[in-house]
Amino acid sequence: PIAILFRYSLNAFVPGQLMVDALTIDNYVKFFTDPFYLQVLWRTVRVAVACTVFCLLFGFPLAYVLARTQSRYKNLLVMAIVLPLFVGNAVRAAGWMVAFGSKGFVNATLMGMGVISQPLEIMYTELAVVIGIIAVNLPFMVLTLQSVIEGIDRNVEEAAFSLGAPPMTMARRVLFPLALPGILAGVILTFILAMNAYATPVLLGGPKFQTMGPLVFSTFAQQNNWPFGGAVSFILMTATLILTVASSLLIRRRYA
C-alpha cells in the first residue's frame, strides 16, 4: 500500500480525471513551495509535539500512582481511564464543543466565579484542539507507562530513598531510565495518533484550522486530486517517521 501511495503521488492531475499516469515530482514541489501547505505541516507538528509532551507530563505521575497503589479501588481507577476509549473521537470532540462554547461549562464557570466578564473564545483555536487530542491520547500513555512501572522492583526506589535521594532525583536518575521502554512506546504512540488526528481538529479547530489529517481527506474526497493527496499522505507519513525516530533517539541519549 505504501508503494502504491508513493506511485500515485508521482502521477499528474487533470481536472475532471482521477489521475494521469506520469512520473513527476510536481506534487511535492507544489507542497514545499506553497507557504499554506508548509504552515499546515508546521501546525500539525507543533500540535503533535505539544500533545505528546503534556501526555507524558500528566500521564507519568498518574501511571506511577496506578502502578504503585494497593487500593481495592485500583481497578475502578483503571476503568475510569479506559472508559473514554469506548467513545468515538467525534463524540468526545462534540462534548468538548459543548464545554468550550461561549455559553458552555468553562465560560459559565469562569463568569460565575467572576474571573472573566466576557466569554473566552476557546472554540476553533489551537488550544481547543490540543486539549481535545490530549484527552484522546492520555489513556494510551497512562496504560503503556503503568505496565512498565509495575515491572520495576520497588526495592530500587527504596534503595534510592535510603541513600538520601529526594523524590525528583529518584525519578530522574532511577525511575525514568528504568521506565524508558514504556516512555518511548508511549511517546511514539501518542505522537503518531496526534500527527494523524482527524475528527478532533475538524470539530474543535473549525474549517480555518487545517492540519495534515483533514488536508489529506479534503484533497482525496473533496478535490478528487489523488496524486496530490498521495503526496500529502506520503509527506505526513515521512514526517511522522522522521520525528518519531528523532524523539526516540533524543530520549535514549538523555536517559541512557
PDB file of C-alpha atoms in Angstrom:
ATOM      1  CA  PRO A   1       0.000   0.000   0.000  1.00  0.00           C
ATOM      2  CA  ILE A   2       2.828   2.437   0.779  1.00  0.00           C
ATOM      3  CA  ALA A   3       4.469   1.753  -2.572  1.00  0.00           C
ATOM      4  CA  ILE A   4       1.149   2.267  -4.341  1.00  0.00           C
ATOM      5  CA  LEU A   5       0.602   5.518  -2.456  1.00  0.00           C
ATOM      6  CA  PHE A   6       4.041   6.763  -3.465  1.00  0.00           C
ATOM      7  CA  ARG A   7       3.409   5.787  -7.077  1.00  0.00           C
ATOM      8  CA  TYR A   8       0.109   7.688  -7.055  1.00  0.00           C
ATOM      9  CA  SER A   9       1.929  10.765  -5.788  1.00  0.00           C
ATOM     10  CA  LEU A  10       4.108  10.804  -8.909  1.00  0.00           C
ATOM     11  CA  ASN A  11       1.138  10.964 -11.264  1.00  0.00           C
ATOM     12  CA  ALA A  12      -0.242  14.131 -12.804  1.00  0.00           C
ATOM     13  CA  PHE A  13      -3.623  15.648 -12.028  1.00  0.00           C
ATOM     14  CA  VAL A  14      -6.013  16.868 -14.689  1.00  0.00           C
ATOM     15  CA  PRO A  15      -9.332  18.382 -13.512  1.00  0.00           C
ATOM     16  CA  GLY A  16     -12.187  16.065 -14.380  1.00  0.00           C
ATOM     17  CA  GLN A  17      -9.971  12.974 -14.339  1.00  0.00           C
ATOM     18  CA  LEU A  18      -8.948  10.819 -11.405  1.00  0.00           C
ATOM     19  CA  MET A  19      -5.286  10.872 -12.373  1.00  0.00           C
ATOM     20  CA  VAL A  20      -2.995  10.713 -15.373  1.00  0.00           C
ATOM     21  CA  ASP A  21      -0.086   8.271 -15.392  1.00  0.00           C
ATOM     22  CA  ALA A  22       3.199  10.112 -15.238  1.00  0.00           C
ATOM     23  CA  LEU A  23       6.500  10.292 -13.392  1.00  0.00           C
ATOM     24  CA  THR A  24       6.702  13.793 -11.959  1.00  0.00           C
ATOM     25  CA  ILE A  25       7.592  15.402  -8.647  1.00  0.00           C
ATOM     26  CA  ASP A  26       5.326  18.379  -9.306  1.00  0.00           C
ATOM     27  CA  ASN A  27       3.047  17.418  -6.412  1.00  0.00           C
ATOM     28  CA  TYR A  28       5.942  17.529  -3.954  1.00  0.00           C
ATOM     29  CA  VAL A  29       7.234  20.778  -5.434  1.00  0.00           C
ATOM     30  CA  LYS A  30       3.752  22.254  -5.061  1.00  0.00           C
ATOM     31  CA  PHE A  31       3.612  21.265  -1.388  1.00  0.00           C
ATOM     32  CA  PHE A  32       7.054  22.528  -0.382  1.00  0.00           C
ATOM     33  CA  THR A  33       6.854  25.783  -2.345  1.00  0.00           C
ATOM     34  CA  ASP A  34       3.415  26.820  -1.125  1.00  0.00           C
ATOM     35  CA  PRO A  35       3.508  28.657   2.253  1.00  0.00           C
ATOM     36  CA  PHE A  36      -0.021  27.455   3.038  1.00  0.00           C
ATOM     37  CA  TYR A  37       0.916  23.771   2.978  1.00  0.00           C
ATOM     38  CA  LEU A  38       4.145  24.368   4.882  1.00  0.00           C
ATOM     39  CA  GLN A  39       2.133  26.195   7.547  1.00  0.00           C
ATOM     40  CA  VAL A  40      -0.259  23.255   7.784  1.00  0.00           C
ATOM     41  CA  LEU A  41       2.660  20.849   8.229  1.00  0.00           C
ATOM     42  CA  TRP A  42       4.302  23.058  10.862  1.00  0.00           C
ATOM     43  CA  ARG A  43       0.984  23.475  12.722  1.00  0.00           C
ATOM     44  CA  THR A  44       0.461  19.707  12.733  1.00  0.00           C
ATOM     45  CA  VAL A  45       3.960  19.054  14.105  1.00  0.00           C
ATOM     46  CA  ARG A  46       3.561  21.787  16.729  1.00  0.00           C
ATOM     47  CA  VAL A  47       0.237  20.410  17.949  1.00  0.00           C
ATOM     48  CA  ALA A  48       1.526  16.817  17.973  1.00  0.00           C
ATOM     49  CA  VAL A  49       4.656  17.743  19.958  1.00  0.00           C
ATOM     50  CA  ALA A  50       2.639  19.768  22.484  1.00  0.00           C
ATOM     51  CA  CYS A  51       0.111  16.961  22.951  1.00  0.00           C
ATOM     52  CA  THR A  52       2.838  14.347  23.367  1.00  0.00           C
ATOM     53  CA  VAL A  53       4.745  16.417  25.940  1.00  0.00           C
ATOM     54  CA  PHE A  54       1.642  17.127  28.013  1.00  0.00           C
ATOM     55  CA  CYS A  55       0.501  13.496  27.784  1.00  0.00           C
ATOM     56  CA  LEU A  56       3.886  12.448  29.177  1.00  0.00           C
ATOM     57  CA  LEU A  57       3.868  15.097  31.924  1.00  0.00           C
ATOM     58  CA  PHE A  58       0.338  14.225  33.038  1.00  0.00           C
ATOM     59  CA  GLY A  59       0.484  10.530  32.249  1.00  0.00           C
ATOM     60  CA  PHE A  60       3.662   9.554  34.074  1.00  0.00           C
ATOM     61  CA  PRO A  61       2.557  10.610  37.593  1.00  0.00           C
ATOM     62  CA  LEU A  62      -0.878   9.084  37.030  1.00  0.00           C
ATOM     63  CA  ALA A  63       0.640   5.838  35.745  1.00  0.00           C
ATOM     64  CA  TYR A  64       3.006   5.746  38.730  1.00  0.00           C
ATOM     65  CA  VAL A  65       0.141   6.129  41.173  1.00  0.00           C
ATOM     66  CA  LEU A  66      -1.849   3.380  39.454  1.00  0.00           C
ATOM     67  CA  ALA A  67       1.166   1.069  39.328  1.00  0.00           C
ATOM     68  CA  ARG A  68       2.086   1.510  42.981  1.00  0.00           C
ATOM     69  CA  THR A  69      -1.311   1.790  44.644  1.00  0.00           C
ATOM     70  CA  GLN A  70      -2.579  -1.152  46.679  1.00  0.00           C
ATOM     71  CA  SER A  71      -6.102   0.209  46.995  1.00  0.00           C
ATOM     72  CA  ARG A  72      -9.009  -2.087  46.308  1.00  0.00           C
ATOM     73  CA  TYR A  73     -10.357   0.662  44.056  1.00  0.00           C
ATOM     74  CA  LYS A  74      -7.417   0.339  41.672  1.00  0.00           C
ATOM     75  CA  ASN A  75      -9.490  -1.479  39.058  1.00  0.00           C
ATOM     76  CA  LEU A  76     -12.080   1.274  39.188  1.00  0.00           C
ATOM     77  CA  LEU A  77      -9.367   3.872  38.589  1.00  0.00           C
ATOM     78  CA  VAL A  78      -8.073   1.898  35.610  1.00  0.00           C
ATOM     79  CA  MET A  79     -11.607   1.614  34.250  1.00  0.00           C
ATOM     80  CA  ALA A  80     -12.095   5.369  34.653  1.00  0.00           C
ATOM     81  CA  ILE A  81      -9.042   5.901  32.438  1.00  0.00           C
ATOM     82  CA  VAL A  82     -10.023   3.254  29.894  1.00  0.00           C
ATOM     83  CA  LEU A  83     -13.697   4.222  29.710  1.00  0.00           C
ATOM     84  CA  PRO A  84     -13.216   7.206  27.329  1.00  0.00           C
ATOM     85  CA  LEU A  85     -11.697   4.814  24.792  1.00  0.00           C
ATOM     86  CA  PHE A  86     -15.138   3.218  24.380  1.00  0.00           C
ATOM     87  CA  VAL A  87     -16.449   6.520  22.979  1.00  0.00           C
ATOM     88  CA  GLY A  88     -15.641   7.600  19.447  1.00  0.00           C
ATOM     89  CA  ASN A  89     -13.402  10.589  18.823  1.00  0.00           C
ATOM     90  CA  ALA A  90     -16.214  12.515  17.173  1.00  0.00           C
ATOM     91  CA  VAL A  91     -18.487  12.034  20.179  1.00  0.00           C
ATOM     92  CA  ARG A  92     -15.763  13.138  22.582  1.00  0.00           C
ATOM     93  CA  ALA A  93     -14.999  16.164  20.434  1.00  0.00           C
ATOM     94  CA  ALA A  94     -18.697  17.047  20.435  1.00  0.00           C
ATOM     95  CA  GLY A  95     -18.598  17.006  24.231  1.00  0.00           C
ATOM     96  CA  TRP A  96     -15.671  19.415  24.227  1.00  0.00           C
ATOM     97  CA  MET A  97     -17.591  21.650  21.820  1.00  0.00           C
ATOM     98  CA  VAL A  98     -20.355  21.944  24.401  1.00  0.00           C
ATOM     99  CA  ALA A  99     -17.839  22.640  27.187  1.00  0.00           C
ATOM    100  CA  PHE A 100     -15.848  25.226  25.213  1.00  0.00           C
ATOM    101  CA  GLY A 101     -18.769  27.140  23.718  1.00  0.00           C
ATOM    102  CA  SER A 102     -19.484  30.757  24.586  1.00  0.00           C
ATOM    103  CA  LYS A 103     -22.235  29.533  26.931  1.00  0.00           C
ATOM    104  CA  GLY A 104     -20.501  26.276  27.766  1.00  0.00           C
ATOM    105  CA  PHE A 105     -19.322  24.864  31.065  1.00  0.00           C
ATOM    106  CA  VAL A 106     -15.893  26.534  31.056  1.00  0.00           C
ATOM    107  CA  ASN A 107     -17.118  30.048  30.320  1.00  0.00           C
ATOM    108  CA  ALA A 108     -20.157  29.692  32.575  1.00  0.00           C
ATOM    109  CA  THR A 109     -17.945  28.596  35.469  1.00  0.00           C
ATOM    110  CA  LEU A 110     -15.370  31.357  34.991  1.00  0.00           C
ATOM    111  CA  MET A 111     -18.034  34.021  34.625  1.00  0.00           C
ATOM    112  CA  GLY A 112     -19.918  32.678  37.644  1.00  0.00           C
ATOM    113  CA  MET A 113     -16.734  32.934  39.722  1.00  0.00           C
ATOM    114  CA  GLY A 114     -16.160  36.482  38.493  1.00  0.00           C
ATOM    115  CA  VAL A 115     -12.852  35.595  36.847  1.00  0.00           C
ATOM    116  CA  ILE A 116     -13.972  36.951  33.459  1.00  0.00           C
ATOM    117  CA  SER A 117     -16.719  39.329  32.386  1.00  0.00           C
ATOM    118  CA  GLN A 118     -16.953  38.215  28.750  1.00  0.00           C
ATOM    119  CA  PRO A 119     -16.891  34.669  27.343  1.00  0.00           C
ATOM    120  CA  LEU A 120     -13.486  33.434  26.200  1.00  0.00           C
ATOM    121  CA  GLU A 121     -13.013  32.418  22.585  1.00  0.00           C
ATOM    122  CA  ILE A 122     -11.899  28.826  23.134  1.00  0.00           C
ATOM    123  CA  MET A 123     -13.646  27.041  20.294  1.00  0.00           C
ATOM    124  CA  TYR A 124     -11.876  26.928  16.930  1.00  0.00           C
ATOM    125  CA  THR A 125      -8.478  27.662  18.457  1.00  0.00           C
ATOM    126  CA  GLU A 126      -5.260  25.687  18.702  1.00  0.00           C
ATOM    127  CA  LEU A 127      -5.784  25.406  22.469  1.00  0.00           C
ATOM    128  CA  ALA A 128      -9.095  23.614  21.981  1.00  0.00           C
ATOM    129  CA  VAL A 129      -7.514  21.173  19.518  1.00  0.00           C
ATOM    130  CA  VAL A 130      -4.572  20.457  21.835  1.00  0.00           C
ATOM    131  CA  ILE A 131      -6.861  19.815  24.815  1.00  0.00           C
ATOM    132  CA  GLY A 132      -9.098  17.568  22.726  1.00  0.00           C
ATOM    133  CA  ILE A 133      -6.210  15.479  21.402  1.00  0.00           C
ATOM    134  CA  ILE A 134      -4.641  15.204  24.870  1.00  0.00           C
ATOM    135  CA  ALA A 135      -7.931  13.831  26.188  1.00  0.00           C
ATOM    136  CA  VAL A 136      -7.939  11.237  23.393  1.00  0.00           C
ATOM    137  CA  ASN A 137      -4.289  10.168  23.738  1.00  0.00           C
ATOM    138  CA  LEU A 138      -3.731  10.358  27.502  1.00  0.00           C
ATOM    139  CA  PRO A 139      -5.196   6.888  28.259  1.00  0.00           C
ATOM    140  CA  PHE A 140      -2.757   5.287  25.811  1.00  0.00           C
ATOM    141  CA  MET A 141       0.181   6.966  27.531  1.00  0.00           C
ATOM    142  CA  VAL A 142      -1.022   6.047  31.021  1.00  0.00           C
ATOM    143  CA  LEU A 143      -1.703   2.391  30.239  1.00  0.00           C
ATOM    144  CA  THR A 144       1.619   1.981  28.427  1.00  0.00           C
ATOM    145  CA  LEU A 145       3.614   3.502  31.294  1.00  0.00           C
ATOM    146  CA  GLN A 146       1.659   1.689  34.000  1.00  0.00           C
ATOM    147  CA  SER A 147       2.528  -1.748  32.656  1.00  0.00           C
ATOM    148  CA  VAL A 148       6.237  -0.863  32.550  1.00  0.00           C
ATOM    149  CA  ILE A 149       6.355   0.784  36.001  1.00  0.00           C
ATOM    150  CA  GLU A 150       4.635  -2.234  37.553  1.00  0.00           C
ATOM    151  CA  GLY A 151       7.583  -4.320  36.343  1.00  0.00           C
ATOM    152  CA  ILE A 152      10.136  -2.134  38.158  1.00  0.00           C
ATOM    153  CA  ASP A 153      11.196  -3.517  41.542  1.00  0.00           C
ATOM    154  CA  ARG A 154      10.070  -1.280  44.401  1.00  0.00           C
ATOM    155  CA  ASN A 155      13.314  -2.053  46.228  1.00  0.00           C
ATOM    156  CA  VAL A 156      15.219   0.017  43.667  1.00  0.00           C
ATOM    157  CA  GLU A 157      13.218   3.102  44.598  1.00  0.00           C
ATOM    158  CA  GLU A 158      13.521   2.386  48.324  1.00  0.00           C
ATOM    159  CA  ALA A 159      17.279   1.987  47.948  1.00  0.00           C
ATOM    160  CA  ALA A 160      17.495   5.395  46.288  1.00  0.00           C
ATOM    161  CA  PHE A 161      15.468   6.979  49.098  1.00  0.00           C
ATOM    162  CA  SER A 162      17.590   5.261  51.745  1.00  0.00           C
ATOM    163  CA  LEU A 163      20.686   6.840  50.184  1.00  0.00           C
ATOM    164  CA  GLY A 164      19.151  10.283  50.615  1.00  0.00           C
ATOM    165  CA  ALA A 165      17.836  10.903  47.110  1.00  0.00           C
ATOM    166  CA  PRO A 166      14.847  13.289  47.033  1.00  0.00           C
ATOM    167  CA  PRO A 167      11.770  12.198  45.043  1.00  0.00           C
ATOM    168  CA  MET A 168      12.618  14.213  41.912  1.00  0.00           C
ATOM    169  CA  THR A 169      16.202  12.930  41.857  1.00  0.00           C
ATOM    170  CA  MET A 170      14.989   9.362  42.312  1.00  0.00           C
ATOM    171  CA  ALA A 171      12.557   9.801  39.434  1.00  0.00           C
ATOM    172  CA  ARG A 172      15.138  11.390  37.144  1.00  0.00           C
ATOM    173  CA  ARG A 173      18.098   9.113  37.961  1.00  0.00           C
ATOM    174  CA  VAL A 174      16.346   5.819  38.722  1.00  0.00           C
ATOM    175  CA  LEU A 175      12.719   5.631  37.642  1.00  0.00           C
ATOM    176  CA  PHE A 176      12.904   7.353  34.251  1.00  0.00           C
ATOM    177  CA  PRO A 177      15.842   5.271  32.922  1.00  0.00           C
ATOM    178  CA  LEU A 178      14.183   2.031  34.033  1.00  0.00           C
ATOM    179  CA  ALA A 179      10.857   3.096  32.544  1.00  0.00           C
ATOM    180  CA  LEU A 180      12.487   4.202  29.278  1.00  0.00           C
ATOM    181  CA  PRO A 181      10.936   1.422  27.137  1.00  0.00           C
ATOM    182  CA  GLY A 182       7.476   2.473  28.292  1.00  0.00           C
ATOM    183  CA  ILE A 183       8.258   6.163  27.801  1.00  0.00           C
ATOM    184  CA  LEU A 184       9.429   5.509  24.244  1.00  0.00           C
ATOM    185  CA  ALA A 185       6.391   3.371  23.446  1.00  0.00           C
ATOM    186  CA  GLY A 186       4.008   5.945  24.915  1.00  0.00           C
ATOM    187  CA  VAL A 187       5.690   8.873  23.170  1.00  0.00           C
ATOM    188  CA  ILE A 188       5.721   7.108  19.807  1.00  0.00           C
ATOM    189  CA  LEU A 189       2.087   6.013  20.098  1.00  0.00           C
ATOM    190  CA  THR A 190       0.703   9.363  21.213  1.00  0.00           C
ATOM    191  CA  PHE A 191       2.802  11.310  18.697  1.00  0.00           C
ATOM    192  CA  ILE A 192       1.625   9.183  15.776  1.00  0.00           C
ATOM    193  CA  LEU A 193      -2.002   9.495  16.892  1.00  0.00           C
ATOM    194  CA  ALA A 194      -1.661  13.274  17.270  1.00  0.00           C
ATOM    195  CA  MET A 195       0.025  13.722  13.889  1.00  0.00           C
ATOM    196  CA  ASN A 196      -2.762  11.813  12.150  1.00  0.00           C
ATOM    197  CA  ALA A 197      -5.723  13.158  14.136  1.00  0.00           C
ATOM    198  CA  TYR A 198      -8.766  13.976  12.042  1.00  0.00           C
ATOM    199  CA  ALA A 199     -12.053  14.302  13.961  1.00  0.00           C
ATOM    200  CA  THR A 200     -10.711  16.476  16.774  1.00  0.00           C
ATOM    201  CA  PRO A 201      -9.041  19.143  14.559  1.00  0.00           C
ATOM    202  CA  VAL A 202     -12.091  19.266  12.290  1.00  0.00           C
ATOM    203  CA  LEU A 203     -14.653  19.693  15.077  1.00  0.00           C
ATOM    204  CA  LEU A 204     -12.651  21.755  17.578  1.00  0.00           C
ATOM    205  CA  GLY A 205     -10.437  23.653  15.147  1.00  0.00           C
ATOM    206  CA  GLY A 206     -13.024  24.526  12.541  1.00  0.00           C
ATOM    207  CA  PRO A 207     -12.510  24.987   8.802  1.00  0.00           C
ATOM    208  CA  LYS A 208      -9.762  27.585   9.224  1.00  0.00           C
ATOM    209  CA  PHE A 209      -7.598  25.389  11.461  1.00  0.00           C
ATOM    210  CA  GLN A 210      -6.084  22.972   8.964  1.00  0.00           C
ATOM    211  CA  THR A 211      -3.866  20.071   9.961  1.00  0.00           C
ATOM    212  CA  MET A 212      -2.448  17.313   7.801  1.00  0.00           C
ATOM    213  CA  GLY A 213      -5.163  14.734   8.542  1.00  0.00           C
ATOM    214  CA  PRO A 214      -8.087  16.869   7.370  1.00  0.00           C
ATOM    215  CA  LEU A 215      -5.965  18.150   4.469  1.00  0.00           C
ATOM    216  CA  VAL A 216      -5.411  14.593   3.215  1.00  0.00           C
ATOM    217  CA  PHE A 217      -9.140  13.860   3.439  1.00  0.00           C
ATOM    218  CA  SER A 218     -10.211  17.041   1.659  1.00  0.00           C
ATOM    219  CA  THR A 219      -7.632  16.522  -1.099  1.00  0.00           C
ATOM    220  CA  PHE A 220      -8.860  12.996  -1.802  1.00  0.00           C
ATOM    221  CA  ALA A 221     -12.589  13.253  -1.111  1.00  0.00           C
ATOM    222  CA  GLN A 222     -13.475  16.843  -1.953  1.00  0.00           C
ATOM    223  CA  GLN A 223     -10.947  17.893  -4.589  1.00  0.00           C
ATOM    224  CA  ASN A 224     -10.568  14.388  -6.095  1.00  0.00           C
ATOM    225  CA  ASN A 225      -6.877  15.184  -6.538  1.00  0.00           C
ATOM    226  CA  TRP A 226      -5.446  11.737  -5.905  1.00  0.00           C
ATOM    227  CA  PRO A 227      -1.859  12.472  -6.992  1.00  0.00           C
ATOM    228  CA  PHE A 228      -1.537  15.467  -4.665  1.00  0.00           C
ATOM    229  CA  GLY A 229      -3.416  13.610  -1.937  1.00  0.00           C
ATOM    230  CA  GLY A 230      -0.910  10.782  -2.272  1.00  0.00           C
ATOM    231  CA  ALA A 231       1.958  13.264  -1.986  1.00  0.00           C
ATOM    232  CA  VAL A 232       0.445  14.892   1.122  1.00  0.00           C
ATOM    233  CA  SER A 233      -0.133  11.462   2.690  1.00  0.00           C
ATOM    234  CA  PHE A 234       3.430  10.351   1.951  1.00  0.00           C
ATOM    235  CA  ILE A 235       4.839  13.600   3.352  1.00  0.00           C
ATOM    236  CA  LEU A 236       2.747  13.145   6.510  1.00  0.00           C
ATOM    237  CA  MET A 237       3.933   9.558   6.913  1.00  0.00           C
ATOM    238  CA  THR A 238       7.572  10.507   6.301  1.00  0.00           C
ATOM    239  CA  ALA A 239       7.462  13.461   8.703  1.00  0.00           C
ATOM    240  CA  THR A 240       5.856  11.283  11.385  1.00  0.00           C
ATOM    241  CA  LEU A 241       8.509   8.590  10.938  1.00  0.00           C
ATOM    242  CA  ILE A 242      11.434  11.038  10.993  1.00  0.00           C
ATOM    243  CA  LEU A 243      10.202  12.919  14.058  1.00  0.00           C
ATOM    244  CA  THR A 244       9.366   9.678  15.875  1.00  0.00           C
ATOM    245  CA  VAL A 245      12.877   8.311  15.303  1.00  0.00           C
ATOM    246  CA  ALA A 246      14.426  11.648  16.298  1.00  0.00           C
ATOM    247  CA  SER A 247      12.435  11.843  19.548  1.00  0.00           C
ATOM    248  CA  SER A 248      13.282   8.231  20.380  1.00  0.00           C
ATOM    249  CA  LEU A 249      17.000   8.867  19.891  1.00  0.00           C
ATOM    250  CA  LEU A 250      16.789  12.048  21.950  1.00  0.00           C
ATOM    251  CA  ILE A 251      15.084  10.291  24.858  1.00  0.00           C
ATOM    252  CA  ARG A 252      17.520   7.372  24.712  1.00  0.00           C
ATOM    253  CA  ARG A 253      20.510   9.713  24.725  1.00  0.00           C
ATOM    254  CA  ARG A 254      19.068  11.751  27.596  1.00  0.00           C
ATOM    255  CA  TYR A 255      18.305   8.856  29.935  1.00  0.00           C
ATOM    256  CA  ALA A 256      20.624   6.105  28.699  1.00  0.00           C
TER     257      ALA A 256
END
